[in-house]
Coordinates of C-alpha atoms in Angstrom, one line a residue:
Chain A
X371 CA -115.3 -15.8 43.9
X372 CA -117.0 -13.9 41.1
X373 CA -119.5 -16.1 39.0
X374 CA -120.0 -16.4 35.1
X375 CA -120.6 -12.9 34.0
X376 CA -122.6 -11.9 31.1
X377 CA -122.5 -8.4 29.3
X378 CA -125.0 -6.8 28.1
X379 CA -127.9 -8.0 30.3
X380 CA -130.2 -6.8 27.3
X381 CA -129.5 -5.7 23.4
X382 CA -132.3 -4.5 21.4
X383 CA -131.2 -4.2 17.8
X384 CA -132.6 -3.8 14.3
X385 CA -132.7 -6.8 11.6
X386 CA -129.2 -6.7 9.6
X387 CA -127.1 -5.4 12.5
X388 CA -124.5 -6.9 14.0
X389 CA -124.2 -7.4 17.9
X390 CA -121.4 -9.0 20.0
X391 CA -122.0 -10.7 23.4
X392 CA -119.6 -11.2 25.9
X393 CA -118.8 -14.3 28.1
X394 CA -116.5 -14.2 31.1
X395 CA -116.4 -17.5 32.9
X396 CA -115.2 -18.3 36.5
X397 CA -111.7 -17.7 36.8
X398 CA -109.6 -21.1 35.8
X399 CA -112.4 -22.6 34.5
X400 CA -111.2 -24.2 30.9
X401 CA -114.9 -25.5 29.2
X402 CA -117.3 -22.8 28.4
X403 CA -120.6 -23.1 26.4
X404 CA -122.8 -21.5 25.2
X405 CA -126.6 -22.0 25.0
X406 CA -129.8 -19.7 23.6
X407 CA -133.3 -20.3 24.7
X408 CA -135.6 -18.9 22.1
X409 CA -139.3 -18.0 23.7
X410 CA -140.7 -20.6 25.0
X411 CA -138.7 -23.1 23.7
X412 CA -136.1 -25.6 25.5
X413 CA -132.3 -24.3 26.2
X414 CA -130.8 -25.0 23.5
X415 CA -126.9 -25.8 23.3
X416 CA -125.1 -23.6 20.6
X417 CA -121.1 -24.4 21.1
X418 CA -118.6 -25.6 23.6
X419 CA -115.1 -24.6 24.3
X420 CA -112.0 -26.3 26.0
X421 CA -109.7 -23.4 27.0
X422 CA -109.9 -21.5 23.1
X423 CA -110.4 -24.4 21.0
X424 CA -114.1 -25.3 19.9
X425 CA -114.9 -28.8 21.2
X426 CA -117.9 -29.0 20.0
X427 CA -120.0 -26.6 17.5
X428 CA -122.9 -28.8 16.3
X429 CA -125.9 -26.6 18.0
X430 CA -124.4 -23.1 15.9
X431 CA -127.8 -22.9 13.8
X432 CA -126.1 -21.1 10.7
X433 CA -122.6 -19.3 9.6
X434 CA -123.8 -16.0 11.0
X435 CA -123.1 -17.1 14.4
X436 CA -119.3 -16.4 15.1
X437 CA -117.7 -17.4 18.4
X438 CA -114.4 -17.0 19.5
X439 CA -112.1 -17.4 22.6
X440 CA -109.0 -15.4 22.5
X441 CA -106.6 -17.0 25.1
X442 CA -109.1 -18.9 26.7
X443 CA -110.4 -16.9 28.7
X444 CA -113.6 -14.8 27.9
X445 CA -116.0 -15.5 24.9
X446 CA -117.6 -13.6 22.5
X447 CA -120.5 -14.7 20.5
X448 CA -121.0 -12.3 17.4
X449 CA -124.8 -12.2 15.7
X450 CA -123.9 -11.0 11.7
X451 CA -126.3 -10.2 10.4
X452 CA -129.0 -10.6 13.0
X453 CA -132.3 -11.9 12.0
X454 CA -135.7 -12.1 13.6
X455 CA -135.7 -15.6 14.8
X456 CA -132.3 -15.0 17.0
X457 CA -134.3 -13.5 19.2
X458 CA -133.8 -14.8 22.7
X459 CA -132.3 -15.4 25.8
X460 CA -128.1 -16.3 25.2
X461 CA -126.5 -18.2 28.2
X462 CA -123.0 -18.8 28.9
X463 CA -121.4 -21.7 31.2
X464 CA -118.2 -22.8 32.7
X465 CA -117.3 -25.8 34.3
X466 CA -113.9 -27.1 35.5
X467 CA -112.1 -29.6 33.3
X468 CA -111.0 -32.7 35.2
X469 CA -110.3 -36.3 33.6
X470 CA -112.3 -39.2 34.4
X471 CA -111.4 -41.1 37.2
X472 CA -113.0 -44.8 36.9
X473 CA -115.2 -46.1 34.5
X474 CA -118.3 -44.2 35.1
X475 CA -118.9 -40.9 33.7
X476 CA -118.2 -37.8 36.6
X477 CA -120.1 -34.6 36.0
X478 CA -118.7 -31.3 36.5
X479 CA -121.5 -28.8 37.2
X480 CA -121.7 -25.9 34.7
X481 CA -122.2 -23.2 36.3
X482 CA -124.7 -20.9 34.0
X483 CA -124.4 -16.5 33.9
X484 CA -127.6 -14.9 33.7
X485 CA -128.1 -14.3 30.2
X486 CA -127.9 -11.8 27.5
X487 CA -131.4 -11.1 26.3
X488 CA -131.2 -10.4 22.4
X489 CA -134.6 -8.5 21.0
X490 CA -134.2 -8.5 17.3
X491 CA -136.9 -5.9 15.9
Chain B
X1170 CA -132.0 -37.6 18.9
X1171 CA -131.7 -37.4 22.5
X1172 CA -134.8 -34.9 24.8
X1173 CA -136.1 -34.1 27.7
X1174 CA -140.2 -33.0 27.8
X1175 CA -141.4 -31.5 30.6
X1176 CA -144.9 -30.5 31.8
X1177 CA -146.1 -27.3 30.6
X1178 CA -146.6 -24.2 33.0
X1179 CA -147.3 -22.2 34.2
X1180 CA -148.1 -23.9 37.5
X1181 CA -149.8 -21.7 40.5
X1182 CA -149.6 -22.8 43.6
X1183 CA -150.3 -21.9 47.3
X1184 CA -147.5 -22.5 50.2
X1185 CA -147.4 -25.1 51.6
X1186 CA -148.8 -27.1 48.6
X1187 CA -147.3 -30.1 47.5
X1188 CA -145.4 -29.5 44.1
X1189 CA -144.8 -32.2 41.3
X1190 CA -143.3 -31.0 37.7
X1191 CA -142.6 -34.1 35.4
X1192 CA -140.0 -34.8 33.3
X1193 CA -139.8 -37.7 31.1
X1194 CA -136.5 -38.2 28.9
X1195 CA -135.4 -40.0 25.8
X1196 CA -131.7 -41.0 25.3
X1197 CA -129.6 -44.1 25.1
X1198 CA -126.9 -45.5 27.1
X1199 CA -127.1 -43.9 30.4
X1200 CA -127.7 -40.2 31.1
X1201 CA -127.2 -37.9 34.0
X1202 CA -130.1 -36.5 34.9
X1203 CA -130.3 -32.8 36.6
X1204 CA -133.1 -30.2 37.9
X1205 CA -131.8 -26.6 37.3
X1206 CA -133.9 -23.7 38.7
X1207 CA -133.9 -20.1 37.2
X1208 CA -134.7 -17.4 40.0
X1209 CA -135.8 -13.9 38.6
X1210 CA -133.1 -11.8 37.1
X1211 CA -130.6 -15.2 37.9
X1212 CA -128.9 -17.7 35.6
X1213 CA -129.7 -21.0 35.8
X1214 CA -128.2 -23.1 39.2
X1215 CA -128.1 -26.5 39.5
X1216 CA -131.1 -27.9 41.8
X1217 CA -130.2 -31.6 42.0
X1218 CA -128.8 -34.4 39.9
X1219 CA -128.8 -38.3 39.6
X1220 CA -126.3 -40.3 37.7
X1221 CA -127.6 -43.6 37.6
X1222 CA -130.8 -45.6 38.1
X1223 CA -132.5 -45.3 41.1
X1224 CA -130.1 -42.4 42.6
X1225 CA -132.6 -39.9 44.1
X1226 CA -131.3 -36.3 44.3
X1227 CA -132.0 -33.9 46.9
X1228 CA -131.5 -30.4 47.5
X1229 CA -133.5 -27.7 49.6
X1230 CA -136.6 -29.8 50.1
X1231 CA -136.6 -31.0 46.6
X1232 CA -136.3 -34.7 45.3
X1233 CA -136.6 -36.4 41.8
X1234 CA -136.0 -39.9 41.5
X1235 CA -133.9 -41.3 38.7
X1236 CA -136.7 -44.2 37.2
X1237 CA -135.1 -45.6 34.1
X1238 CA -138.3 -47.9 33.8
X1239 CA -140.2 -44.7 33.1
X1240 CA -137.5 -43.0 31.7
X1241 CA -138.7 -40.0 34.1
X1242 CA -137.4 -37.9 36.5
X1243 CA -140.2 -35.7 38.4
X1244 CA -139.2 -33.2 40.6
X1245 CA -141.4 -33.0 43.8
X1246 CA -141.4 -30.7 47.2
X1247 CA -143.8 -31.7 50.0
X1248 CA -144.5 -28.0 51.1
X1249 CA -143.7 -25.2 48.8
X1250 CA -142.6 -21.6 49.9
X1251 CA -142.9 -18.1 48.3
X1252 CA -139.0 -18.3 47.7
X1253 CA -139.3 -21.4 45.4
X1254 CA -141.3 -19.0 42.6
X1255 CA -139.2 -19.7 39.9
X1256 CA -138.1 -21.6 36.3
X1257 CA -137.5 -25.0 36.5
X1258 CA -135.7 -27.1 34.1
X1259 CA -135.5 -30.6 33.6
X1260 CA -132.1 -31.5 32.0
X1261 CA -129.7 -34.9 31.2
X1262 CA -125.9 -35.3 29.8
X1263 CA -125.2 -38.2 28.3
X1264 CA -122.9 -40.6 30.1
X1265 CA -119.1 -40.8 28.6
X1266 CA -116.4 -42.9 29.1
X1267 CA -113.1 -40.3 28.7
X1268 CA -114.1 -37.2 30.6
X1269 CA -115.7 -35.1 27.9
X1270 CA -117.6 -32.2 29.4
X1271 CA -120.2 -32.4 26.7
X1272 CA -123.2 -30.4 26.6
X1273 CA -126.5 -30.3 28.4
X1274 CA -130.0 -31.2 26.9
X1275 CA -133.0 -29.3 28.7
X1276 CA -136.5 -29.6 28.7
X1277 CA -139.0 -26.3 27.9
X1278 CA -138.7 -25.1 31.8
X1279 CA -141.7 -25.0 34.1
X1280 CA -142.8 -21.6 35.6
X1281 CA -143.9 -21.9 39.3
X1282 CA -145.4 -19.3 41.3
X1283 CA -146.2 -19.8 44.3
X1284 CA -149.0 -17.3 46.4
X1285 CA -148.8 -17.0 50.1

């Protein structure tokens, strides 16, 4: 079975342009998230999706971010305009979505792509 | 708000050396507690986990030990191996009644290379 995929693996791009970066999870997996590591920095959780609804978009650091998950399948995380400081590593996750069965919390690993390095010159 | 810290790398060992990498966490109620590694050119994969006090997770040699005393969870192998070069990171979940997959908080990551 074919992981979480990430496209591009790198992206070099000058300050004001735009770049769009791609997310496919692991087929039938309905959560995705998406998290950036800046350099030398902690991971850093950006937004989460269940199927293509946003659960959850409290770490998007400003309104240039734009994600979006047509059908709920892959993702795409648009950079408009880019700036400097969104330089860094972008990682994508899936996990599985199953309910809760008892009273204590069940985790369902998230299973992380490699990452889309973003060098913003 | 809720964090992980974890000691600073990078850290340079020989094999066979015994590795410790701390981690030390800050949240309330009652957190999962994980150890992801990052192998070159990889994404991240989940090392281990713990979801309650005193639960010790194992995985490939590894162990960390859920302490909520200490609030730590320090990741430790007794004899390291060339193949364990890699980033570590120290990360928790916060505990949830009702099934929400919520995010992940991680610590900065701990470089290890280890030298044959």
């Amino acid at each position: 079975e074919a992981g979480v995929t990430q496209f591009p693996s790198h992206s070099v791009i000058e300050k004001g342009q735009t770049v769009t970066l791609r997310c496919d999870p692991i087929s039938g997996h309905d959560n995705l998230y998406w998290y950036r590591r800046v350099m030398g920095k902690e991971i850093k959780f950006l937004l989460h999706f269940v199927k293509e609804s946003k659960q959850d978009e409290s770490g998007m650091p400003n309104n240039r971010f734009l994600a979006e998950r047509t059908g709920g399948t892959y993702s795409t995380l648009k950079v408009q305009p880019a700036e400097l400081e969104d330089s860094g590593v972008y990682f994508c996750a899936s996990s599985q979505d199953r309910g809760l069965a008892g009273p204590r919390f069940s985790y369902n690993e998230q299973f992380f792509g490699p990452g889309t390095r973003l060098t913003v010159l | 708000g809720d964090s992980v810290t974890q000691m600073e790398g990078p850290v340079t060992l020989s094999e066979e050396a015994f590795l410790t990498i701390n981690c030390t966490y800050t949240a309330t109620g009652y957190p999962s507690l994980f150890w992801y590694v990052q192998y070159p050119g990889e994404g991240l994969q989940l090392l281990l986990k713990a979801t309650k006090a005193d639960d010790k997770g194992s995985n490939k040699g590894f162990e960390a030990t859920y302490r909520k005393e200490t609030t730590s969870f320090h990741l430790e192998k007794g004899s390291v191996q060339v193949s364990d070069s890699a980033v570590y990171f120290c990360a928790l979940k916060k505990g949830n009644y009702g099934g929400s997959q919520g995010n992940l908080i991680f610590g900065k990551g701990t470089k290890l290379s280890v030298k044959p």
